[in-house]
CSV table of C-alpha atoms in Angstrom, one decimal:
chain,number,residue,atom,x,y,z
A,59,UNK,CA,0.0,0.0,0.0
A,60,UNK,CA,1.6,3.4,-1.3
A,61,UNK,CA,0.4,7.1,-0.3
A,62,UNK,CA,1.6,10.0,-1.9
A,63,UNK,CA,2.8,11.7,1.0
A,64,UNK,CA,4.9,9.3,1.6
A,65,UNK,CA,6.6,8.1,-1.5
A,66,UNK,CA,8.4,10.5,-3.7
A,67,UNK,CA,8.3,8.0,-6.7
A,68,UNK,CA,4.6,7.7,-6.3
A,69,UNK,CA,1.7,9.8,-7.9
A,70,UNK,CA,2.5,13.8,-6.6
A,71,UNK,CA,-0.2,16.2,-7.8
A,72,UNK,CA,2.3,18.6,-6.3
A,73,UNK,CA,5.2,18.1,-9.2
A,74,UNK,CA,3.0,18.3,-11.6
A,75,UNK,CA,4.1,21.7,-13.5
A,76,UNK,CA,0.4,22.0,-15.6
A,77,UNK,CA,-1.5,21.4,-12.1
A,78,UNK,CA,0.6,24.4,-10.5
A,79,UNK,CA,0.3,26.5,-13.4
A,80,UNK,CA,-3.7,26.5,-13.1
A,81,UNK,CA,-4.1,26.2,-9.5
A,82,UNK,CA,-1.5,29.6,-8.5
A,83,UNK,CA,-3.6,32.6,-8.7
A,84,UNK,CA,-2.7,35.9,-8.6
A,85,UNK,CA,-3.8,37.9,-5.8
A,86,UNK,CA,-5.6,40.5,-8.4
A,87,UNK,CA,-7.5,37.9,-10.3
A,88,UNK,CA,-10.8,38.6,-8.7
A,89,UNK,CA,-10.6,42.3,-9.8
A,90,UNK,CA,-9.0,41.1,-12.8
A,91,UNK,CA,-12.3,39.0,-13.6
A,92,UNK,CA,-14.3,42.3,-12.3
A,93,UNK,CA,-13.5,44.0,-15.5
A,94,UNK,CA,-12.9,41.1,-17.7
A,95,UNK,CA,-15.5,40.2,-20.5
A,96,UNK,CA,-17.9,37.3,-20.2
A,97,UNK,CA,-15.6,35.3,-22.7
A,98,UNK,CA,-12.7,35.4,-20.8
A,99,UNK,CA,-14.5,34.3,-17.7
A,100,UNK,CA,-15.6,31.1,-19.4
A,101,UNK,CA,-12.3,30.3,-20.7
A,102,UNK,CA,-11.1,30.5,-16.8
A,103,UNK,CA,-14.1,28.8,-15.6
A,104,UNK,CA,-12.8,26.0,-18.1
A,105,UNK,CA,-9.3,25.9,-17.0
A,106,UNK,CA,-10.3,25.9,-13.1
A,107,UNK,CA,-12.5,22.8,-14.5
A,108,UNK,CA,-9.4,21.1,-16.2
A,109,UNK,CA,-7.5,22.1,-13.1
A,110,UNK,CA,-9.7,20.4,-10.8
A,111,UNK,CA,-9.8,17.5,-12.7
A,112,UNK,CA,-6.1,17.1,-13.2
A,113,UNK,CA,-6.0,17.6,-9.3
A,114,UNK,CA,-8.7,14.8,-8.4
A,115,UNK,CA,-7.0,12.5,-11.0
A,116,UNK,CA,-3.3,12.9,-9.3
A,117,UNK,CA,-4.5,12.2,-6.0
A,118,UNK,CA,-5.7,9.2,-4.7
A,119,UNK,CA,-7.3,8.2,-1.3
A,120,UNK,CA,-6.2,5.2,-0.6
A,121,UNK,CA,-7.5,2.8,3.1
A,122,UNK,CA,-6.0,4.0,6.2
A,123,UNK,CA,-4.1,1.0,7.6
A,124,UNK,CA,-4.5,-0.5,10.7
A,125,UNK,CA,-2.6,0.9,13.7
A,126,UNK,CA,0.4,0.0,14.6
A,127,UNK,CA,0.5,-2.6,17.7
A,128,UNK,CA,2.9,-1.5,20.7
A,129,UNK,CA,6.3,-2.7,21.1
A,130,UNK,CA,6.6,-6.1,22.6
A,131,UNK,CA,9.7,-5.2,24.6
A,132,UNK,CA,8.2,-2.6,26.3
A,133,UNK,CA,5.3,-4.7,27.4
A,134,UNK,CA,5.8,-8.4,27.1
A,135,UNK,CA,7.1,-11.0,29.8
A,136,UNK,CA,10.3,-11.5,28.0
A,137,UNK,CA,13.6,-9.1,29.1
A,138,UNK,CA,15.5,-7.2,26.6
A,139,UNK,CA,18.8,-9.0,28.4
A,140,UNK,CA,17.4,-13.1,27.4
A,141,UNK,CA,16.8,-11.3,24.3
A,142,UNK,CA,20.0,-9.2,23.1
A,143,UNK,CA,22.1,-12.0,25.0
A,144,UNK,CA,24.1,-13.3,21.8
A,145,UNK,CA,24.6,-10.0,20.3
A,146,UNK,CA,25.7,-8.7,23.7
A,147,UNK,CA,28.4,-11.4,23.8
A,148,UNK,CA,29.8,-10.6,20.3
A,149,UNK,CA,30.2,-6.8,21.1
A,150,UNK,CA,31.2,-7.6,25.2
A,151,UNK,CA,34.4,-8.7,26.3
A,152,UNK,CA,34.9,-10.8,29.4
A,153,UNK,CA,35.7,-8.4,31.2
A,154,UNK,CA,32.1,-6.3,30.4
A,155,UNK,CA,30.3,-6.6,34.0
A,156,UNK,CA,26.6,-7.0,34.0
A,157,UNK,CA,25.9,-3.1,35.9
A,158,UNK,CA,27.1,-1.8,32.0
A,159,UNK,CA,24.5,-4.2,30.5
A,160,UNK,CA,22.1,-3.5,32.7
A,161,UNK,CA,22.6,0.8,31.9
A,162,UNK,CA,22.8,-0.8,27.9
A,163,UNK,CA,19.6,-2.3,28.5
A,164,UNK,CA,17.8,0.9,29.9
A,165,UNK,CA,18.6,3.2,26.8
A,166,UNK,CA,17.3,0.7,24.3
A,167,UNK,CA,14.1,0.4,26.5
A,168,UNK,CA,14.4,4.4,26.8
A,169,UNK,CA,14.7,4.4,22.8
A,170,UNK,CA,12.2,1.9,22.1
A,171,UNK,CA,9.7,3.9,24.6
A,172,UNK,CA,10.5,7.3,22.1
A,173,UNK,CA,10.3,5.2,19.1
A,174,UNK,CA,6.8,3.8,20.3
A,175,UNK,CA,5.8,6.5,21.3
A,176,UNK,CA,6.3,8.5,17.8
A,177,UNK,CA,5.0,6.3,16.1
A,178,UNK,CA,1.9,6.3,17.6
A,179,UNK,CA,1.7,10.2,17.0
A,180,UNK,CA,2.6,9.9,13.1
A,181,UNK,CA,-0.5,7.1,12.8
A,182,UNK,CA,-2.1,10.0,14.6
A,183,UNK,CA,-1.1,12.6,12.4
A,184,UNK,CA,-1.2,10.3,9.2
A,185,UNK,CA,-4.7,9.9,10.3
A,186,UNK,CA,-5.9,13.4,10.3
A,187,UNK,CA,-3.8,13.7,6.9
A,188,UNK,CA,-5.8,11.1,5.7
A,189,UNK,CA,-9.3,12.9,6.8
A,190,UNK,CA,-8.1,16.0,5.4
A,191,UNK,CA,-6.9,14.5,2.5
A,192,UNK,CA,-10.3,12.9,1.8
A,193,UNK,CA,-12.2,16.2,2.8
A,194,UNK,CA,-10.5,17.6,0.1
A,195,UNK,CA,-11.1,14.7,-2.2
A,196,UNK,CA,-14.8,15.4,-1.2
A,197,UNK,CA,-14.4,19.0,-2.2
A,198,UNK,CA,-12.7,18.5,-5.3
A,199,UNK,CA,-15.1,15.9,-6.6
A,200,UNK,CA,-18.3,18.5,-5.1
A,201,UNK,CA,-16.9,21.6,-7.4
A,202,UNK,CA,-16.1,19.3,-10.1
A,203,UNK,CA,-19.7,18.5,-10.3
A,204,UNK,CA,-21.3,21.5,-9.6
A,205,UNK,CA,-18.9,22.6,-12.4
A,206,UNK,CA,-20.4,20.1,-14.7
A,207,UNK,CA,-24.0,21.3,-14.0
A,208,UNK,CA,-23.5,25.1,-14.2
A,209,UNK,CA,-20.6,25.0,-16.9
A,210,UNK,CA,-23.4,24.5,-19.9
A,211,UNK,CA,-25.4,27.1,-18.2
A,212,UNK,CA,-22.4,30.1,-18.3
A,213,UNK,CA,-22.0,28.2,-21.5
A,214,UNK,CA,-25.5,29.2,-22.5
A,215,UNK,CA,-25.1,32.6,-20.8
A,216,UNK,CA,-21.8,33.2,-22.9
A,217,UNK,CA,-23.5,32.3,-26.4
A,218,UNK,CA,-26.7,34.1,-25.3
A,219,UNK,CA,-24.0,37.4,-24.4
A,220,UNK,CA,-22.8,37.1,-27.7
A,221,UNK,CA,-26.5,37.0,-29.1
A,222,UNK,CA,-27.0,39.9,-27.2
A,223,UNK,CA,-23.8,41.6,-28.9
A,224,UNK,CA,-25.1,41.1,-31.7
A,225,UNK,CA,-28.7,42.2,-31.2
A,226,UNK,CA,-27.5,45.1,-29.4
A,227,UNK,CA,-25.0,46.4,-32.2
A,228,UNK,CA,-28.2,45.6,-34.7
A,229,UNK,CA,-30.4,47.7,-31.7
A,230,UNK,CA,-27.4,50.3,-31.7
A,231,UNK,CA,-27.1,50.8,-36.1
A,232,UNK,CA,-30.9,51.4,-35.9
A,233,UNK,CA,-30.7,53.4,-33.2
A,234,UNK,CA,-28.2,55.5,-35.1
A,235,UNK,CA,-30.0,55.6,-38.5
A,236,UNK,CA,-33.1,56.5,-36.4
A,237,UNK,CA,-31.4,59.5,-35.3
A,238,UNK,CA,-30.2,60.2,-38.5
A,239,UNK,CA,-33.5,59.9,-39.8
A,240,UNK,CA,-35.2,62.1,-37.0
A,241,UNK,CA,-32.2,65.0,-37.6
A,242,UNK,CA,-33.4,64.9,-41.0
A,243,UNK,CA,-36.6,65.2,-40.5
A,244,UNK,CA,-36.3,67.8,-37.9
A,245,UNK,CA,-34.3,69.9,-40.3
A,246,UNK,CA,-37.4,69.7,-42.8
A,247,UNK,CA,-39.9,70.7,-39.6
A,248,UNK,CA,-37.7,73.7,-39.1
A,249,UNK,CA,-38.1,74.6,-42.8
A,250,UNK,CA,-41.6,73.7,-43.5
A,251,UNK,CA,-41.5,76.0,-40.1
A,252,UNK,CA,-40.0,78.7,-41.4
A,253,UNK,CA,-41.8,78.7,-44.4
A,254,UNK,CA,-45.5,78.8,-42.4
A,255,UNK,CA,-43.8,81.5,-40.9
A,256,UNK,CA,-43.3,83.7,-44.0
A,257,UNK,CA,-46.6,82.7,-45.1
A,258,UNK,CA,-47.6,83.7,-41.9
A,259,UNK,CA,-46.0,87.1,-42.4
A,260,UNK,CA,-47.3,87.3,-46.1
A,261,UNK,CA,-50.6,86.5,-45.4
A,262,UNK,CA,-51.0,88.9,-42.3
A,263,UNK,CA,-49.1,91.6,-44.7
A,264,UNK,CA,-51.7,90.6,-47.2
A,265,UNK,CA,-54.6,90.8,-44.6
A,266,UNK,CA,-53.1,94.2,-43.7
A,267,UNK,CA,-53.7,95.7,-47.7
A,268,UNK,CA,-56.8,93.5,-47.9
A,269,UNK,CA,-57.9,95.6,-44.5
A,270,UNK,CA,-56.6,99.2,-45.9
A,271,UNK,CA,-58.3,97.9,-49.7
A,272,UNK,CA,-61.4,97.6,-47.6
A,273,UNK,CA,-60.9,101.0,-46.0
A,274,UNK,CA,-60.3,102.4,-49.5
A,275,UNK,CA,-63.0,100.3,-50.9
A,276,UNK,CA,-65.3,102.3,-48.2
A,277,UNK,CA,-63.7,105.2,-49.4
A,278,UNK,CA,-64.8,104.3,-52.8
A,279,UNK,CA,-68.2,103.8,-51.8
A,280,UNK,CA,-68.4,107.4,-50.4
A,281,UNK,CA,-67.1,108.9,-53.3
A,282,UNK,CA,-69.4,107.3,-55.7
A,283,UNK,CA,-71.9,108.8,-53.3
A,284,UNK,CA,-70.1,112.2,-53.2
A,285,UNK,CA,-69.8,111.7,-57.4
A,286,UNK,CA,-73.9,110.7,-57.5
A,287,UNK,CA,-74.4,113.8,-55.5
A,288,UNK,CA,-72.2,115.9,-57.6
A,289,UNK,CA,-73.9,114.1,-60.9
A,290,UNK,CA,-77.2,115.8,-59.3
A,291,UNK,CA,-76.2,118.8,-58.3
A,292,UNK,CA,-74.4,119.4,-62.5
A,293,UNK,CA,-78.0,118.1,-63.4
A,294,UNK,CA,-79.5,120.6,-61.7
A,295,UNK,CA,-76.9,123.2,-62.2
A,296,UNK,CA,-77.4,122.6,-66.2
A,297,UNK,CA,-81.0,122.4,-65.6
A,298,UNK,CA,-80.6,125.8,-63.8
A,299,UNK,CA,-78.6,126.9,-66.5
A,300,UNK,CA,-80.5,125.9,-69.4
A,301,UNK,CA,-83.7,128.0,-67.5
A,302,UNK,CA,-81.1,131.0,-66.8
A,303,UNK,CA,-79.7,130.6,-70.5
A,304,UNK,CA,-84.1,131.0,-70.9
A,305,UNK,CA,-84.7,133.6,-69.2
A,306,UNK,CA,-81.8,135.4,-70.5
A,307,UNK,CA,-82.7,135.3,-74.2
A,308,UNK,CA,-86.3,136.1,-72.7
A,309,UNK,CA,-84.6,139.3,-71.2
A,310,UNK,CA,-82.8,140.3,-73.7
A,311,UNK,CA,-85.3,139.6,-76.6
A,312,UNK,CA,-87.4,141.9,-73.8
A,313,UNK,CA,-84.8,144.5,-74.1
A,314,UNK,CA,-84.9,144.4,-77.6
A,315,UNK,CA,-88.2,145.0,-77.5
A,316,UNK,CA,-88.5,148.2,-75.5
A,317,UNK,CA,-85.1,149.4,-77.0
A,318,UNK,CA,-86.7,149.4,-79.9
A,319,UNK,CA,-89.7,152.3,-78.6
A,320,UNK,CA,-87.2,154.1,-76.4
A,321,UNK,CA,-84.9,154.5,-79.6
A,322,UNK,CA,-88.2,156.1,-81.5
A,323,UNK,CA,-89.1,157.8,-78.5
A,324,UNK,CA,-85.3,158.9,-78.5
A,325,UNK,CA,-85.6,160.1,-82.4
A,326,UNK,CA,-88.8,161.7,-81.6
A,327,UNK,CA,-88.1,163.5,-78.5
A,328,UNK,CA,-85.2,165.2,-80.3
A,329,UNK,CA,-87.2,166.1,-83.3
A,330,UNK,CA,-90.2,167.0,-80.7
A,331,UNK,CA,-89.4,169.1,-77.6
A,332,UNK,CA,-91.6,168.0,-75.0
A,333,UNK,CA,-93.2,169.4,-72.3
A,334,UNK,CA,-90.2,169.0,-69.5
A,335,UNK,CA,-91.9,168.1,-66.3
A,336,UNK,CA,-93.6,165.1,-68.1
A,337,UNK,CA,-90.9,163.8,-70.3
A,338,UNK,CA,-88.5,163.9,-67.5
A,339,UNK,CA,-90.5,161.6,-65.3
A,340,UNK,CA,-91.1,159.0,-68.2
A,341,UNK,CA,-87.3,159.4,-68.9
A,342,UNK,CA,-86.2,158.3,-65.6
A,343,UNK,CA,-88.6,155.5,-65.3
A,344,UNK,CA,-87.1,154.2,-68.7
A,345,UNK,CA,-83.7,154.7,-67.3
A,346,UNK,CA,-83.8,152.9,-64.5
A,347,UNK,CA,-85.9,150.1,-66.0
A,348,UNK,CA,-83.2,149.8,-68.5
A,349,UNK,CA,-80.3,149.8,-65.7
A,350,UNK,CA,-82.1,147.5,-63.7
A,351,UNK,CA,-82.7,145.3,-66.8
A,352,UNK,CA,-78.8,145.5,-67.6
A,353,UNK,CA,-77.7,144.6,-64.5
A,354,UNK,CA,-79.9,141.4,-64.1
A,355,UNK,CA,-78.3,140.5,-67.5
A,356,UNK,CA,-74.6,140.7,-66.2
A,357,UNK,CA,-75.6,138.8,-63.2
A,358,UNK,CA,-77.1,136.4,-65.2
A,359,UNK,CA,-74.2,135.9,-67.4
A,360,UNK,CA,-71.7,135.7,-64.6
A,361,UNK,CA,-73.7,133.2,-62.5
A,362,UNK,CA,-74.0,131.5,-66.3
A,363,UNK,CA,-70.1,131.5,-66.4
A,364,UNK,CA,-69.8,130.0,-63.0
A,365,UNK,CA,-72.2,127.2,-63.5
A,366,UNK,CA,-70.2,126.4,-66.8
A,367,UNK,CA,-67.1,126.5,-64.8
A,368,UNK,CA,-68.3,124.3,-62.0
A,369,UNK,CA,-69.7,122.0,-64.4
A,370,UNK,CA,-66.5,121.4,-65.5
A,371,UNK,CA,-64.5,121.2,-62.3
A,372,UNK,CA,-66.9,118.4,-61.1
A,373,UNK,CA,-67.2,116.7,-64.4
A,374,UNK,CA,-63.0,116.6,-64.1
A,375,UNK,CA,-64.0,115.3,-60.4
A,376,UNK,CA,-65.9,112.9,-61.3
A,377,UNK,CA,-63.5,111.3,-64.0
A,378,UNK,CA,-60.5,111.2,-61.8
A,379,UNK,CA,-62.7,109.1,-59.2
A,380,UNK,CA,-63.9,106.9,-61.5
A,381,UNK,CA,-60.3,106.3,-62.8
A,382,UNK,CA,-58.7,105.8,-58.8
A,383,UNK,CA,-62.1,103.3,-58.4
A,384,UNK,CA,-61.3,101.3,-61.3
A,385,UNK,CA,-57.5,101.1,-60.6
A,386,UNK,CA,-58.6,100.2,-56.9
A,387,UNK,CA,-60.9,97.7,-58.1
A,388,UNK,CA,-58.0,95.8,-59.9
A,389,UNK,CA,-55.6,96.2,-57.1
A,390,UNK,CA,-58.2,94.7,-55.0
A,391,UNK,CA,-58.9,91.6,-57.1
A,392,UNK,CA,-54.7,91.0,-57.6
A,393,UNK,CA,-54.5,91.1,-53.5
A,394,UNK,CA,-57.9,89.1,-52.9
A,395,UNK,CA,-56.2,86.4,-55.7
A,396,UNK,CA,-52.7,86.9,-53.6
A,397,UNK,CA,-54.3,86.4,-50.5
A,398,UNK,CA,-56.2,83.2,-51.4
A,399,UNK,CA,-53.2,81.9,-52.8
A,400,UNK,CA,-51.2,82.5,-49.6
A,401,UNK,CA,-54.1,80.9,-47.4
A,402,UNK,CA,-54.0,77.6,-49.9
A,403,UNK,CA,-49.7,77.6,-49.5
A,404,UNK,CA,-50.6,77.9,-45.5
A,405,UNK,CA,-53.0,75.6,-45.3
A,406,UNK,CA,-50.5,73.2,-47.6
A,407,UNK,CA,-47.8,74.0,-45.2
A,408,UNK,CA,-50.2,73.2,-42.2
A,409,UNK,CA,-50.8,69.9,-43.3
A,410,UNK,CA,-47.2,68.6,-44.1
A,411,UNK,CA,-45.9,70.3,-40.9
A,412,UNK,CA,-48.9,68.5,-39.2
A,413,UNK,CA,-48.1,65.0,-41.0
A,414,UNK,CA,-44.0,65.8,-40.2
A,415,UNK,CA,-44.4,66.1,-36.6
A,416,UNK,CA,-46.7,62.9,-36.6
A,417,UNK,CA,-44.3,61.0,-38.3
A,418,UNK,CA,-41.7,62.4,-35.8
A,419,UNK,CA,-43.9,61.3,-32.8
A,420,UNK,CA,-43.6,57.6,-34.3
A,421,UNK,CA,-40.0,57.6,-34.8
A,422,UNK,CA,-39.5,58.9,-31.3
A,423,UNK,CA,-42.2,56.2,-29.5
A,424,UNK,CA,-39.7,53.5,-32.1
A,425,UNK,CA,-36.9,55.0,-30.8
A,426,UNK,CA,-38.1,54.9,-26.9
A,427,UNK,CA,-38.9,51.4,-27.8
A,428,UNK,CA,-35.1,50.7,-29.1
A,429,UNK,CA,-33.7,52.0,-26.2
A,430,UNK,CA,-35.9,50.3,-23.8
A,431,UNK,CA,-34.8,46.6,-25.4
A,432,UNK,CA,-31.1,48.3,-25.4
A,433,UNK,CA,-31.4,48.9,-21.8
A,434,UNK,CA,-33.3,45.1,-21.1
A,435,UNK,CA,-30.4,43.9,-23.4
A,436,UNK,CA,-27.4,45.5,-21.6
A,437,UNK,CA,-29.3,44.6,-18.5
A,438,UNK,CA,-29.1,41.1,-19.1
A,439,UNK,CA,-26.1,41.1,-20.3
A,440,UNK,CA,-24.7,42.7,-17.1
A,441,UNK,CA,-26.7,39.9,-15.0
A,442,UNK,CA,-25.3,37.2,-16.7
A,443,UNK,CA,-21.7,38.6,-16.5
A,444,UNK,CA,-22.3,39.4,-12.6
A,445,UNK,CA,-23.0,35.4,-12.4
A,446,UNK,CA,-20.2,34.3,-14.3
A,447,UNK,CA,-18.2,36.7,-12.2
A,448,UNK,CA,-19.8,35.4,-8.4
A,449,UNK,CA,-19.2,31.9,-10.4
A,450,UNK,CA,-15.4,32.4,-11.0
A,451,UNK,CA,-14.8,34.0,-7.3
A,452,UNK,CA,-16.1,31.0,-5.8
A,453,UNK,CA,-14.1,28.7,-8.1
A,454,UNK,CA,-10.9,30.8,-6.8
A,455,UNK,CA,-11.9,30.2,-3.5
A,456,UNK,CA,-12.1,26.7,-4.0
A,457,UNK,CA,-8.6,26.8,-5.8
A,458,UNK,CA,-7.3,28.3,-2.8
A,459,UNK,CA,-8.4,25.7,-0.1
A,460,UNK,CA,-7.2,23.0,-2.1
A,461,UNK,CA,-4.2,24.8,-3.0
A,462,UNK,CA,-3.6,25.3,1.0
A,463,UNK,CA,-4.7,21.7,2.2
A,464,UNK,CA,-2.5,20.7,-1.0
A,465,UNK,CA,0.7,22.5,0.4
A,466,UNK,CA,-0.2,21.2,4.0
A,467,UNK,CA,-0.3,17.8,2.8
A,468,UNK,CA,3.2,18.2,1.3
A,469,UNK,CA,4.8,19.6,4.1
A,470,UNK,CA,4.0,16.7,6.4
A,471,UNK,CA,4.9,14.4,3.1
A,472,UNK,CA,8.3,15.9,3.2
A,473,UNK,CA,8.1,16.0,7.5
A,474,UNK,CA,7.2,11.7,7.1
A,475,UNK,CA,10.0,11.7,4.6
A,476,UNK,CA,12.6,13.6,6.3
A,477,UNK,CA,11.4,11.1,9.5
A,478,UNK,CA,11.7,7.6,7.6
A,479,UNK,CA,15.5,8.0,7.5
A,480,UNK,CA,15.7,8.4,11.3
A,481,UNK,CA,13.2,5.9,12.0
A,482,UNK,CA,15.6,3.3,9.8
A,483,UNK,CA,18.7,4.4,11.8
């Protein structure tokens, strides 16, 4: 029966340079794994695996032998002396007394006792070896399992992390062509925008002329009153002047008349003198008559004259209105054509910046959606790494108390082997 702690030739998990390599961790390696990516941590969870293996496969648990009985010398009938008599002989000359024997025999006994006694503390101490050396048999063959149950599930994770790479680069190019899209559409908002806005400007502008139009459209309306009033009053003032114009000839054909007595009463008073009292009397009568007569003529005339003239002024009037009301009339159909032009380009506006903004709204709820399975994605991601992380501390954990029951076991292998020498001598 061989055990490894004892027997430099036999199996040694210790020696083995592959075993070393993967059990020795740095002290770092837990930060280390903190910041390393899920990949990596498999590959370590698979060499702790291999590790462990290598480790349960170069040690072996062998049975515990019986203990070792105590020394008959010590405590059977027979004397060291009856015992050691020949070879006490061959070493003794004759002239060895039996007091030297006697001390001889008291150190063997002595060394024998020691010898006994150590003994029985290395079966002692070979047993709690042994128990330890099985605990960690236990261990290693516990993680080695558990390894083999939740190794296709970080397995899983890992594949499922790169999935989520994947999905999440996809997630992240539409994200970004999203955005590219919405900047693009924003920049045609903000001119559609400005656009309504200068047809917002335009049209109030053109509500402004179509506003003063009316006011000179009002205007209008009061002069065509003001020119039917003045039409009248030239009516009437030819009507006037046609009856003066009348009356005039009337007057004068009058004046012809009774010039044409006074010039034979003229003839005959100088051919006849008259009596003078009478004759003057008449005389003055037909004076003033024909003064009077004179005078209403020129007045006639001059309020003839003005008539013509004001007939003229307002017939001048009344064609310059009509000319501003027909050039107002035209201005007022270009603006009211202008102004329902500018409402249809409004309205037109209206409508795509309406339709814009609700397509904007879409791409934004699309893009709130994006980002929410980005964020379940990372999420995840970030859980399963955290696992494979806890995972990989434990397994160092585990490393390390196998590592340190490992050195413990070699130190009494080298102790027992440093002791089997002495034991011989």
């Amino acid at each position: 029966m061989t055990y490894p702690i004892k027997s430099a030739a036999g199996p040694s998990f210790v020696s083995d340079p592959k075993v070393n390599e993967n059990v020795e961790m740095p002290p770092e390696a837990p930060c280390k794994c903190a910041d390393s990516s899920a990949t990596d941590s498999l590959h370590r969870f698979s060499a702790v695996m291999d590790t462990l293996s290598l480790l349960r496969k170069g040690m072996t648990v062998e049975k515990l032998p019986d203990r070792p009985e105590h020394c008959q010398l010590l405590y059977g009938d027979k004397s060291l002396m009856s015992r050691k008599v020949v070879a006490s002989s061959l070493r003794c000359d004759s002239s060895t007394d039996s007091g030297k024997l006697e001390d001889r025999e008291a150190e063997i006994l002595a060394e024998l006792g020691r010898m006994d006694r150590r003994t029985q503390e290395d079966y002692q101490q070979l047993s709690r070896l042994h128990s330890q050396h099985s605990e960690a048999m236990d261990v290693a063959l516990k993680t080695e399992k558990e390894l083999k149950i939740i190794f296709p599930f970080y397995n899983g994770a890992m594949e499922r992390q790169s999935h989520d790479q994947q999905e999440i680069g996809s997630l992240f190019g539409e994200l970004q062509e999203q955005y590219k899209i919405l900047d693009t559409k924003d920049e045609e908002v903000g001119e559609l925008v400005r656009k309504n806005q200068d047809l917002t400007r335009e049209l109030e502008s053109s509500r402004n002329k179509l506003f003063k139009l009316q006011n000179a459209e009002d205007i209008i309306t009061r002069n065509d009153a003001t020119v039917r009033l003045l039409e009248n009053s030239l009516r009437e003032a030819n009507r006037r002047l046609t009856s003066m114009q009348g009356e005039l000839n009337t007057l004068r054909q009058e004046k012809t008349e009774k010039s044409q007595p006074a010039d034979k009463q003229d003839k005959d008073l100088a051919k006849v003198q008259p009596d003078p009292n009478v004759d003057k009397d008449t005389l003055s009568t037909i004076l003033k008559e024909k003064t009077a007569l004179s005078e209403r003529i020129e007045d006639l005339e001059r309020l003839l004259e003005d008539a013509r003239d004001r007939s003229k002024a307002a017939q001048h009037l009344v064609n310059d209105m009509n000319n501003e009301m027909y050039a107002q009339a035209k201005q007022l159909l270009k603006l009211e054509k202008s102004l329902k032009s500018a409402d249809r380009n409004a309205s037109e506006h209206a409508s795509a910046v309406k339709k814009e903004r609700a397509e904007k709204h879409r791409l934004s709820g699309q893009l709130n959606d994006l980002e929410k399975h980005l964020s379940i994605a990372q999420h995840a991601t970030g859980y399963y790494q955290k696992k494979a992380i806890d995972a990989q501390i434990k397994l160092i954990e585990q490393s390390r108390r196998i590592e340190q029951l490992e050195n413990e076991l070699r130190q009494k292998g080298i102790e027992e082997t440093e002791a089997s020498p002495d034991q011989a001598r």
